[in-house]
JSON list of C-alpha atoms in Angstrom, two decimals:
[
{"chain": "A", "resi": 1, "resn": "MET", "atom": "CA", "xyz": [21.58, -12.93, -4.28]},
{"chain": "A", "resi": 2, "resn": "ARG", "atom": "CA", "xyz": [17.93, -12.40, -3.49]},
{"chain": "A", "resi": 3, "resn": "PRO", "atom": "CA", "xyz": [15.56, -11.79, -6.41]},
{"chain": "A", "resi": 4, "resn": "SER", "atom": "CA", "xyz": [13.35, -8.74, -6.32]},
{"chain": "A", "resi": 5, "resn": "ILE", "atom": "CA", "xyz": [10.59, -6.81, -8.06]},
{"chain": "A", "resi": 6, "resn": "THR", "atom": "CA", "xyz": [11.38, -5.97, -11.65]},
{"chain": "A", "resi": 7, "resn": "LEU", "atom": "CA", "xyz": [9.47, -3.04, -13.11]},
{"chain": "A", "resi": 8, "resn": "PRO", "atom": "CA", "xyz": [10.20, -0.97, -16.23]},
{"chain": "A", "resi": 9, "resn": "ALA", "atom": "CA", "xyz": [11.40, 2.60, -15.83]},
{"chain": "A", "resi": 10, "resn": "MET", "atom": "CA", "xyz": [7.94, 3.99, -16.62]},
{"chain": "A", "resi": 11, "resn": "ILE", "atom": "CA", "xyz": [4.79, 1.88, -16.60]},
{"chain": "A", "resi": 12, "resn": "SER", "atom": "CA", "xyz": [1.06, 2.27, -16.13]},
{"chain": "A", "resi": 13, "resn": "LEU", "atom": "CA", "xyz": [-1.06, 0.71, -13.41]},
{"chain": "A", "resi": 14, "resn": "LYS", "atom": "CA", "xyz": [-2.40, -1.84, -15.90]},
{"chain": "A", "resi": 15, "resn": "GLN", "atom": "CA", "xyz": [1.14, -2.93, -16.75]},
{"chain": "A", "resi": 16, "resn": "ILE", "atom": "CA", "xyz": [2.04, -3.75, -13.15]},
{"chain": "A", "resi": 17, "resn": "THR", "atom": "CA", "xyz": [-1.06, -5.92, -12.67]},
{"chain": "A", "resi": 18, "resn": "ARG", "atom": "CA", "xyz": [-0.15, -9.46, -11.65]},
{"chain": "A", "resi": 19, "resn": "ARG", "atom": "CA", "xyz": [3.58, -8.77, -11.50]},
{"chain": "A", "resi": 20, "resn": "THR", "atom": "CA", "xyz": [5.05, -10.53, -8.45]},
{"chain": "A", "resi": 21, "resn": "ALA", "atom": "CA", "xyz": [8.24, -10.60, -6.46]},
{"chain": "A", "resi": 22, "resn": "MET", "atom": "CA", "xyz": [9.36, -13.51, -4.31]},
{"chain": "A", "resi": 23, "resn": "PHE", "atom": "CA", "xyz": [12.21, -13.50, -1.86]},
{"chain": "A", "resi": 24, "resn": "ALA", "atom": "CA", "xyz": [14.27, -16.16, -0.08]},
{"chain": "A", "resi": 25, "resn": "GLY", "atom": "CA", "xyz": [13.89, -16.13, 3.73]},
{"chain": "A", "resi": 26, "resn": "ALA", "atom": "CA", "xyz": [16.18, -15.05, 6.54]},
{"chain": "A", "resi": 27, "resn": "LEU", "atom": "CA", "xyz": [15.64, -15.45, 10.27]},
{"chain": "A", "resi": 28, "resn": "GLY", "atom": "CA", "xyz": [17.35, -12.41, 11.80]},
{"chain": "A", "resi": 29, "resn": "ILE", "atom": "CA", "xyz": [15.42, -9.25, 10.85]},
{"chain": "A", "resi": 30, "resn": "ALA", "atom": "CA", "xyz": [14.27, -5.83, 12.05]},
{"chain": "A", "resi": 31, "resn": "ALA", "atom": "CA", "xyz": [12.08, -3.07, 10.74]},
{"chain": "A", "resi": 32, "resn": "LEU", "atom": "CA", "xyz": [13.04, -0.16, 8.55]},
{"chain": "A", "resi": 33, "resn": "ALA", "atom": "CA", "xyz": [10.84, 2.72, 9.67]},
{"chain": "A", "resi": 34, "resn": "SER", "atom": "CA", "xyz": [8.74, 4.71, 7.22]},
{"chain": "A", "resi": 35, "resn": "SER", "atom": "CA", "xyz": [6.74, 7.89, 7.64]},
{"chain": "A", "resi": 36, "resn": "CYS", "atom": "CA", "xyz": [4.48, 10.32, 5.85]},
{"chain": "A", "resi": 37, "resn": "GLY", "atom": "CA", "xyz": [6.06, 13.69, 5.17]},
{"chain": "A", "resi": 38, "resn": "ASN", "atom": "CA", "xyz": [4.69, 17.20, 4.84]},
{"chain": "A", "resi": 39, "resn": "GLY", "atom": "CA", "xyz": [1.60, 16.37, 6.90]},
{"chain": "A", "resi": 40, "resn": "SER", "atom": "CA", "xyz": [0.41, 13.82, 4.33]},
{"chain": "A", "resi": 41, "resn": "VAL", "atom": "CA", "xyz": [-1.29, 11.45, 6.74]},
{"chain": "A", "resi": 42, "resn": "PRO", "atom": "CA", "xyz": [-4.13, 9.16, 5.61]},
{"chain": "A", "resi": 43, "resn": "LEU", "atom": "CA", "xyz": [-7.37, 10.21, 7.30]},
{"chain": "A", "resi": 44, "resn": "ASP", "atom": "CA", "xyz": [-10.10, 8.14, 8.91]},
{"chain": "A", "resi": 45, "resn": "PRO", "atom": "CA", "xyz": [-13.61, 8.61, 7.42]},
{"chain": "A", "resi": 46, "resn": "PRO", "atom": "CA", "xyz": [-14.86, 11.08, 10.08]},
{"chain": "A", "resi": 47, "resn": "ALA", "atom": "CA", "xyz": [-11.66, 13.16, 9.88]},
{"chain": "A", "resi": 48, "resn": "LEU", "atom": "CA", "xyz": [-11.79, 13.21, 6.09]},
{"chain": "A", "resi": 49, "resn": "ALA", "atom": "CA", "xyz": [-15.44, 14.28, 6.07]},
{"chain": "A", "resi": 50, "resn": "ALA", "atom": "CA", "xyz": [-14.71, 17.04, 8.61]},
{"chain": "A", "resi": 51, "resn": "ARG", "atom": "CA", "xyz": [-11.71, 18.33, 6.66]},
{"chain": "A", "resi": 52, "resn": "GLY", "atom": "CA", "xyz": [-13.30, 18.27, 3.22]},
{"chain": "A", "resi": 53, "resn": "LEU", "atom": "CA", "xyz": [-11.38, 19.44, 0.17]},
{"chain": "A", "resi": 54, "resn": "LYS", "atom": "CA", "xyz": [-9.73, 22.80, -0.29]},
{"chain": "A", "resi": 55, "resn": "ALA", "atom": "CA", "xyz": [-9.91, 24.62, -3.61]},
{"chain": "A", "resi": 56, "resn": "GLY", "atom": "CA", "xyz": [-7.77, 22.86, -6.21]},
{"chain": "A", "resi": 57, "resn": "GLU", "atom": "CA", "xyz": [-7.48, 19.60, -4.27]},
{"chain": "A", "resi": 58, "resn": "GLY", "atom": "CA", "xyz": [-8.40, 16.01, -5.01]},
{"chain": "A", "resi": 59, "resn": "TYR", "atom": "CA", "xyz": [-7.73, 12.70, -3.29]},
{"chain": "A", "resi": 60, "resn": "ILE", "atom": "CA", "xyz": [-5.14, 9.97, -3.74]},
{"chain": "A", "resi": 61, "resn": "VAL", "atom": "CA", "xyz": [-6.62, 6.63, -2.77]},
{"chain": "A", "resi": 62, "resn": "ALA", "atom": "CA", "xyz": [-5.13, 3.12, -2.67]},
{"chain": "A", "resi": 63, "resn": "THR", "atom": "CA", "xyz": [-6.17, -0.14, -1.09]},
{"chain": "A", "resi": 64, "resn": "PHE", "atom": "CA", "xyz": [-3.87, -2.58, 0.68]},
{"chain": "A", "resi": 65, "resn": "HIS", "atom": "CA", "xyz": [-4.42, -6.26, 1.34]},
{"chain": "A", "resi": 66, "resn": "SER", "atom": "CA", "xyz": [-2.06, -8.15, 3.66]},
{"chain": "A", "resi": 67, "resn": "GLU", "atom": "CA", "xyz": [-1.76, -11.81, 4.51]},
{"chain": "A", "resi": 68, "resn": "VAL", "atom": "CA", "xyz": [0.45, -13.79, 6.86]},
{"chain": "A", "resi": 69, "resn": "ARG", "atom": "CA", "xyz": [1.90, -17.14, 5.80]},
{"chain": "A", "resi": 70, "resn": "PRO", "atom": "CA", "xyz": [1.60, -19.64, 7.34]},
{"chain": "A", "resi": 71, "resn": "ASN", "atom": "CA", "xyz": [-1.89, -18.45, 8.19]},
{"chain": "A", "resi": 72, "resn": "ASP", "atom": "CA", "xyz": [-1.98, -20.01, 11.66]},
{"chain": "A", "resi": 73, "resn": "VAL", "atom": "CA", "xyz": [0.23, -17.16, 12.96]},
{"chain": "A", "resi": 74, "resn": "PRO", "atom": "CA", "xyz": [-1.85, -14.32, 14.51]},
{"chain": "A", "resi": 75, "resn": "ARG", "atom": "CA", "xyz": [-1.49, -11.03, 12.63]},
{"chain": "A", "resi": 76, "resn": "GLU", "atom": "CA", "xyz": [-0.95, -9.04, 15.80]},
{"chain": "A", "resi": 77, "resn": "LYS", "atom": "CA", "xyz": [2.27, -10.97, 16.48]},
{"chain": "A", "resi": 78, "resn": "ILE", "atom": "CA", "xyz": [3.91, -9.83, 13.24]},
{"chain": "A", "resi": 79, "resn": "ASP", "atom": "CA", "xyz": [5.32, -6.32, 12.95]},
{"chain": "A", "resi": 80, "resn": "ALA", "atom": "CA", "xyz": [5.42, -5.89, 9.17]},
{"chain": "A", "resi": 81, "resn": "ARG", "atom": "CA", "xyz": [4.17, -3.21, 6.82]},
{"chain": "A", "resi": 82, "resn": "SER", "atom": "CA", "xyz": [4.12, -2.28, 3.15]},
{"chain": "A", "resi": 83, "resn": "ARG", "atom": "CA", "xyz": [4.92, 1.24, 1.98]},
{"chain": "A", "resi": 84, "resn": "LEU", "atom": "CA", "xyz": [4.21, 3.10, -1.22]},
{"chain": "A", "resi": 85, "resn": "ASP", "atom": "CA", "xyz": [6.31, 6.20, -1.90]},
{"chain": "A", "resi": 86, "resn": "ILE", "atom": "CA", "xyz": [4.79, 9.05, -3.92]},
{"chain": "A", "resi": 87, "resn": "ALA", "atom": "CA", "xyz": [6.26, 12.28, -5.25]},
{"chain": "A", "resi": 88, "resn": "GLY", "atom": "CA", "xyz": [4.76, 15.25, -7.06]},
{"chain": "A", "resi": 89, "resn": "ASN", "atom": "CA", "xyz": [4.06, 18.97, -6.86]},
{"chain": "A", "resi": 90, "resn": "GLY", "atom": "CA", "xyz": [7.31, 19.42, -4.97]},
{"chain": "A", "resi": 91, "resn": "ARG", "atom": "CA", "xyz": [6.31, 16.96, -2.25]},
{"chain": "A", "resi": 92, "resn": "GLN", "atom": "CA", "xyz": [7.32, 13.47, -1.20]},
{"chain": "A", "resi": 93, "resn": "PHE", "atom": "CA", "xyz": [5.20, 11.28, 1.07]},
{"chain": "A", "resi": 94, "resn": "SER", "atom": "CA", "xyz": [4.25, 7.67, 1.75]},
{"chain": "A", "resi": 95, "resn": "LEU", "atom": "CA", "xyz": [1.23, 5.46, 2.19]},
{"chain": "A", "resi": 96, "resn": "THR", "atom": "CA", "xyz": [2.03, 2.84, 4.82]},
{"chain": "A", "resi": 97, "resn": "SER", "atom": "CA", "xyz": [-0.18, -0.14, 5.66]},
{"chain": "A", "resi": 98, "resn": "ALA", "atom": "CA", "xyz": [0.53, -2.58, 8.50]},
{"chain": "A", "resi": 99, "resn": "VAL", "atom": "CA", "xyz": [-0.16, -6.30, 8.31]},
{"chain": "A", "resi": 100, "resn": "ASN", "atom": "CA", "xyz": [-2.50, -5.69, 11.25]},
{"chain": "A", "resi": 101, "resn": "PRO", "atom": "CA", "xyz": [-4.17, -2.45, 10.01]},
{"chain": "A", "resi": 102, "resn": "ALA", "atom": "CA", "xyz": [-6.26, 0.15, 11.82]},
{"chain": "A", "resi": 103, "resn": "PRO", "atom": "CA", "xyz": [-9.90, -1.08, 11.99]},
{"chain": "A", "resi": 104, "resn": "SER", "atom": "CA", "xyz": [-11.30, 2.39, 11.27]},
{"chain": "A", "resi": 105, "resn": "ARG", "atom": "CA", "xyz": [-9.75, 2.39, 7.77]},
{"chain": "A", "resi": 106, "resn": "SER", "atom": "CA", "xyz": [-10.28, -1.31, 7.03]},
{"chain": "A", "resi": 107, "resn": "ASP", "atom": "CA", "xyz": [-12.88, -3.79, 5.89]},
{"chain": "A", "resi": 108, "resn": "ARG", "atom": "CA", "xyz": [-12.74, -7.56, 5.44]},
{"chain": "A", "resi": 109, "resn": "LEU", "atom": "CA", "xyz": [-10.50, -7.21, 2.36]},
{"chain": "A", "resi": 110, "resn": "GLY", "atom": "CA", "xyz": [-7.94, -4.87, 3.90]},
{"chain": "A", "resi": 111, "resn": "GLU", "atom": "CA", "xyz": [-7.05, -1.24, 4.46]},
{"chain": "A", "resi": 112, "resn": "ILE", "atom": "CA", "xyz": [-8.18, 1.78, 2.43]},
{"chain": "A", "resi": 113, "resn": "LEU", "atom": "CA", "xyz": [-5.87, 4.81, 2.57]},
{"chain": "A", "resi": 114, "resn": "VAL", "atom": "CA", "xyz": [-6.98, 8.26, 1.41]},
{"chain": "A", "resi": 115, "resn": "ILE", "atom": "CA", "xyz": [-4.92, 11.46, 1.33]},
{"chain": "A", "resi": 116, "resn": "PRO", "atom": "CA", "xyz": [-6.08, 14.90, 0.15]},
{"chain": "A", "resi": 117, "resn": "ALA", "atom": "CA", "xyz": [-3.58, 16.27, -2.37]},
{"chain": "A", "resi": 118, "resn": "THR", "atom": "CA", "xyz": [-3.18, 19.36, -4.51]},
{"chain": "A", "resi": 119, "resn": "ALA", "atom": "CA", "xyz": [-4.26, 18.67, -8.09]},
{"chain": "A", "resi": 120, "resn": "GLY", "atom": "CA", "xyz": [-1.38, 17.94, -10.44]},
{"chain": "A", "resi": 121, "resn": "ASN", "atom": "CA", "xyz": [1.03, 15.29, -11.66]},
{"chain": "A", "resi": 122, "resn": "TYR", "atom": "CA", "xyz": [2.42, 12.66, -9.31]},
{"chain": "A", "resi": 123, "resn": "GLU", "atom": "CA", "xyz": [4.30, 9.39, -9.60]},
{"chain": "A", "resi": 124, "resn": "ILE", "atom": "CA", "xyz": [4.86, 6.27, -7.55]},
{"chain": "A", "resi": 125, "resn": "THR", "atom": "CA", "xyz": [8.59, 6.19, -6.84]},
{"chain": "A", "resi": 126, "resn": "GLY", "atom": "CA", "xyz": [9.00, 3.20, -4.53]},
{"chain": "A", "resi": 127, "resn": "TRP", "atom": "CA", "xyz": [7.29, 0.18, -3.06]},
{"chain": "A", "resi": 128, "resn": "PHE", "atom": "CA", "xyz": [8.65, -1.66, -0.04]},
{"chain": "A", "resi": 129, "resn": "MET", "atom": "CA", "xyz": [7.81, -4.24, 2.58]},
{"chain": "A", "resi": 130, "resn": "THR", "atom": "CA", "xyz": [9.61, -4.17, 5.90]},
{"chain": "A", "resi": 131, "resn": "GLY", "atom": "CA", "xyz": [9.37, -6.22, 9.07]},
{"chain": "A", "resi": 132, "resn": "THR", "atom": "CA", "xyz": [10.73, -6.51, 12.59]},
{"chain": "A", "resi": 133, "resn": "GLY", "atom": "CA", "xyz": [12.77, -9.35, 14.00]},
{"chain": "A", "resi": 134, "resn": "PRO", "atom": "CA", "xyz": [15.34, -9.84, 16.75]},
{"chain": "A", "resi": 135, "resn": "ALA", "atom": "CA", "xyz": [18.58, -9.07, 14.90]},
{"chain": "A", "resi": 136, "resn": "SER", "atom": "CA", "xyz": [18.87, -7.01, 11.71]},
{"chain": "A", "resi": 137, "resn": "PRO", "atom": "CA", "xyz": [16.60, -5.27, 9.18]},
{"chain": "A", "resi": 138, "resn": "ILE", "atom": "CA", "xyz": [15.16, -6.88, 6.08]},
{"chain": "A", "resi": 139, "resn": "THR", "atom": "CA", "xyz": [13.48, -4.91, 3.32]},
{"chain": "A", "resi": 140, "resn": "VAL", "atom": "CA", "xyz": [11.69, -6.28, 0.27]},
{"chain": "A", "resi": 141, "resn": "LYS", "atom": "CA", "xyz": [11.91, -3.70, -2.51]},
{"chain": "A", "resi": 142, "resn": "ASN", "atom": "CA", "xyz": [12.53, -3.02, -6.17]},
{"chain": "A", "resi": 143, "resn": "PRO", "atom": "CA", "xyz": [16.25, -3.04, -7.03]},
{"chain": "A", "resi": 144, "resn": "GLY", "atom": "CA", "xyz": [15.95, -0.24, -9.58]},
{"chain": "A", "resi": 145, "resn": "PRO", "atom": "CA", "xyz": [13.96, 2.98, -9.92]},
{"chain": "A", "resi": 146, "resn": "ILE", "atom": "CA", "xyz": [10.16, 2.94, -10.23]},
{"chain": "A", "resi": 147, "resn": "LYS", "atom": "CA", "xyz": [8.37, 5.71, -12.07]},
{"chain": "A", "resi": 148, "resn": "VAL", "atom": "CA", "xyz": [4.60, 5.18, -12.38]},
{"chain": "A", "resi": 149, "resn": "PRO", "atom": "CA", "xyz": [2.89, 8.48, -13.26]},
{"chain": "A", "resi": 150, "resn": "PHE", "atom": "CA", "xyz": [-0.67, 9.45, -12.37]},
{"chain": "A", "resi": 151, "resn": "GLN", "atom": "CA", "xyz": [-2.71, 12.64, -12.18]},
{"chain": "A", "resi": 152, "resn": "VAL", "atom": "CA", "xyz": [-4.88, 14.10, -9.43]},
{"chain": "A", "resi": 153, "resn": "ARG", "atom": "CA", "xyz": [-7.77, 16.25, -10.64]},
{"chain": "A", "resi": 154, "resn": "PRO", "atom": "CA", "xyz": [-9.69, 18.80, -8.56]},
{"chain": "A", "resi": 155, "resn": "GLY", "atom": "CA", "xyz": [-12.67, 17.28, -6.76]},
{"chain": "A", "resi": 156, "resn": "GLU", "atom": "CA", "xyz": [-11.87, 13.71, -7.83]},
{"chain": "A", "resi": 157, "resn": "ALA", "atom": "CA", "xyz": [-10.43, 10.70, -6.02]},
{"chain": "A", "resi": 158, "resn": "THR", "atom": "CA", "xyz": [-7.65, 9.13, -8.07]},
{"chain": "A", "resi": 159, "resn": "TYR", "atom": "CA", "xyz": [-7.44, 5.36, -7.55]},
{"chain": "A", "resi": 160, "resn": "ILE", "atom": "CA", "xyz": [-3.86, 4.13, -7.91]},
{"chain": "A", "resi": 161, "resn": "GLY", "atom": "CA", "xyz": [-4.43, 0.41, -7.37]},
{"chain": "A", "resi": 162, "resn": "ARG", "atom": "CA", "xyz": [-4.56, -2.39, -4.84]},
{"chain": "A", "resi": 163, "resn": "TYR", "atom": "CA", "xyz": [-1.27, -3.39, -3.23]},
{"chain": "A", "resi": 164, "resn": "GLU", "atom": "CA", "xyz": [-1.12, -6.93, -1.94]},
{"chain": "A", "resi": 165, "resn": "ALA", "atom": "CA", "xyz": [1.54, -8.10, 0.48]},
{"chain": "A", "resi": 166, "resn": "GLN", "atom": "CA", "xyz": [2.22, -11.51, 1.97]},
{"chain": "A", "resi": 167, "resn": "ALA", "atom": "CA", "xyz": [4.36, -11.59, 5.08]},
{"chain": "A", "resi": 168, "resn": "MET", "atom": "CA", "xyz": [6.28, -14.85, 5.16]},
{"chain": "A", "resi": 169, "resn": "VAL", "atom": "CA", "xyz": [6.88, -15.92, 8.74]},
{"chain": "A", "resi": 170, "resn": "ALA", "atom": "CA", "xyz": [9.63, -18.06, 10.24]},
{"chain": "A", "resi": 171, "resn": "ARG", "atom": "CA", "xyz": [10.56, -18.96, 13.81]},
{"chain": "A", "resi": 172, "resn": "ASP", "atom": "CA", "xyz": [13.52, -17.55, 15.69]},
{"chain": "A", "resi": 173, "resn": "PHE", "atom": "CA", "xyz": [15.72, -19.52, 18.07]},
{"chain": "A", "resi": 174, "resn": "PHE", "atom": "CA", "xyz": [13.11, -19.11, 20.79]},
{"chain": "A", "resi": 175, "resn": "SER", "atom": "CA", "xyz": [10.30, -20.30, 18.47]},
{"chain": "A", "resi": 176, "resn": "PHE", "atom": "CA", "xyz": [8.74, -16.82, 18.30]},
{"chain": "A", "resi": 177, "resn": "PRO", "atom": "CA", "xyz": [7.23, -15.94, 14.90]},
{"chain": "A", "resi": 178, "resn": "VAL", "atom": "CA", "xyz": [9.19, -13.26, 13.01]},
{"chain": "A", "resi": 179, "resn": "PHE", "atom": "CA", "xyz": [8.81, -11.62, 9.62]},
{"chain": "A", "resi": 180, "resn": "ALA", "atom": "CA", "xyz": [11.35, -13.37, 7.41]},
{"chain": "A", "resi": 181, "resn": "ASP", "atom": "CA", "xyz": [10.37, -12.58, 3.84]},
{"chain": "A", "resi": 182, "resn": "GLY", "atom": "CA", "xyz": [7.67, -11.11, 1.60]},
{"chain": "A", "resi": 183, "resn": "ILE", "atom": "CA", "xyz": [5.76, -11.30, -1.65]},
{"chain": "A", "resi": 184, "resn": "LEU", "atom": "CA", "xyz": [4.41, -8.12, -3.26]},
{"chain": "A", "resi": 185, "resn": "ARG", "atom": "CA", "xyz": [1.87, -7.73, -6.03]},
{"chain": "A", "resi": 186, "resn": "ALA", "atom": "CA", "xyz": [0.17, -4.68, -7.58]},
{"chain": "A", "resi": 187, "resn": "THR", "atom": "CA", "xyz": [-3.28, -5.17, -9.10]},
{"chain": "A", "resi": 188, "resn": "ASP", "atom": "CA", "xyz": [-6.04, -3.08, -10.64]},
{"chain": "A", "resi": 189, "resn": "ARG", "atom": "CA", "xyz": [-9.31, -3.94, -8.86]},
{"chain": "A", "resi": 190, "resn": "PHE", "atom": "CA", "xyz": [-11.04, -0.70, -9.70]},
{"chain": "A", "resi": 191, "resn": "THR", "atom": "CA", "xyz": [-14.66, -1.91, -9.90]},
{"chain": "A", "resi": 192, "resn": "GLU", "atom": "CA", "xyz": [-14.47, -3.80, -6.63]},
{"chain": "A", "resi": 193, "resn": "ASP", "atom": "CA", "xyz": [-12.43, -1.18, -4.81]},
{"chain": "A", "resi": 194, "resn": "GLN", "atom": "CA", "xyz": [-14.59, 1.69, -6.03]},
{"chain": "A", "resi": 195, "resn": "MET", "atom": "CA", "xyz": [-17.52, 0.25, -4.09]},
{"chain": "A", "resi": 196, "resn": "ARG", "atom": "CA", "xyz": [-15.36, -0.44, -1.04]},
{"chain": "A", "resi": 197, "resn": "ILE", "atom": "CA", "xyz": [-13.97, 3.09, -0.97]},
{"chain": "A", "resi": 198, "resn": "ALA", "atom": "CA", "xyz": [-17.41, 4.68, -1.24]},
{"chain": "A", "resi": 199, "resn": "ASP", "atom": "CA", "xyz": [-18.78, 2.40, 1.49]},
{"chain": "A", "resi": 200, "resn": "ARG", "atom": "CA", "xyz": [-15.92, 3.13, 3.89]},
{"chain": "A", "resi": 201, "resn": "TYR", "atom": "CA", "xyz": [-15.70, 6.86, 3.04]},
{"chain": "A", "resi": 202, "resn": "PRO", "atom": "CA", "xyz": [-19.25, 8.19, 2.48]},
{"chain": "A", "resi": 203, "resn": "SER", "atom": "CA", "xyz": [-17.89, 11.66, 1.67]},
{"chain": "A", "resi": 204, "resn": "ILE", "atom": "CA", "xyz": [-16.29, 10.17, -1.49]},
{"chain": "A", "resi": 205, "resn": "THR", "atom": "CA", "xyz": [-19.10, 9.06, -3.77]},
{"chain": "A", "resi": 206, "resn": "ARG", "atom": "CA", "xyz": [-18.51, 6.37, -6.40]},
{"chain": "A", "resi": 207, "resn": "GLY", "atom": "CA", "xyz": [-18.83, 8.88, -9.23]},
{"chain": "A", "resi": 208, "resn": "ARG", "atom": "CA", "xyz": [-15.86, 10.86, -7.90]},
{"chain": "A", "resi": 209, "resn": "ILE", "atom": "CA", "xyz": [-13.51, 7.87, -7.87]},
{"chain": "A", "resi": 210, "resn": "LYS", "atom": "CA", "xyz": [-11.53, 7.61, -11.10]},
{"chain": "A", "resi": 211, "resn": "ARG", "atom": "CA", "xyz": [-8.92, 5.13, -12.26]},
{"chain": "A", "resi": 212, "resn": "SER", "atom": "CA", "xyz": [-5.44, 6.65, -12.65]}
]
């Protein structure tokens, strides 16, 4: 039996800081696809600035940091991604970050994902890591339900944490690198990430970014 993330039924962002999950490896793997529903797609800085905020909206913002182990394997050769599921205001959607993220939403520390959202109560309902290999899917996830509440306020950007993922790589029978396992960790890096978000997204000033 493979161990997994263990989180209480309802916890705050501070409570999930430094919690880790480690998983035993497997060689035959494939990806489990994820998507953003209801048009909830993270926007690049120019697109976000052009769209702006509608009345009664705020932002949901999270940062993602990914690593590949062993680190001599090029990122572009590994098809793996982490996904954060969110629900609230009658909607369900996901924030998905690849190990090799889009440069327009990234800096040296990783990817920054921002989604405009109607003000109200939301919760994180799932956190996964998936990867692609030659045979069958593997998914790193919490075995039980996750319920981490947060609130989006009009005109503000609600920071819901930094999500760190390590893609553990093995070699298949042809010696090609494949995603075989993963380690996930949620942290609160608000002070550091607040500066990063404002630098990457000039339309979101530091004063508008609030911890959940």
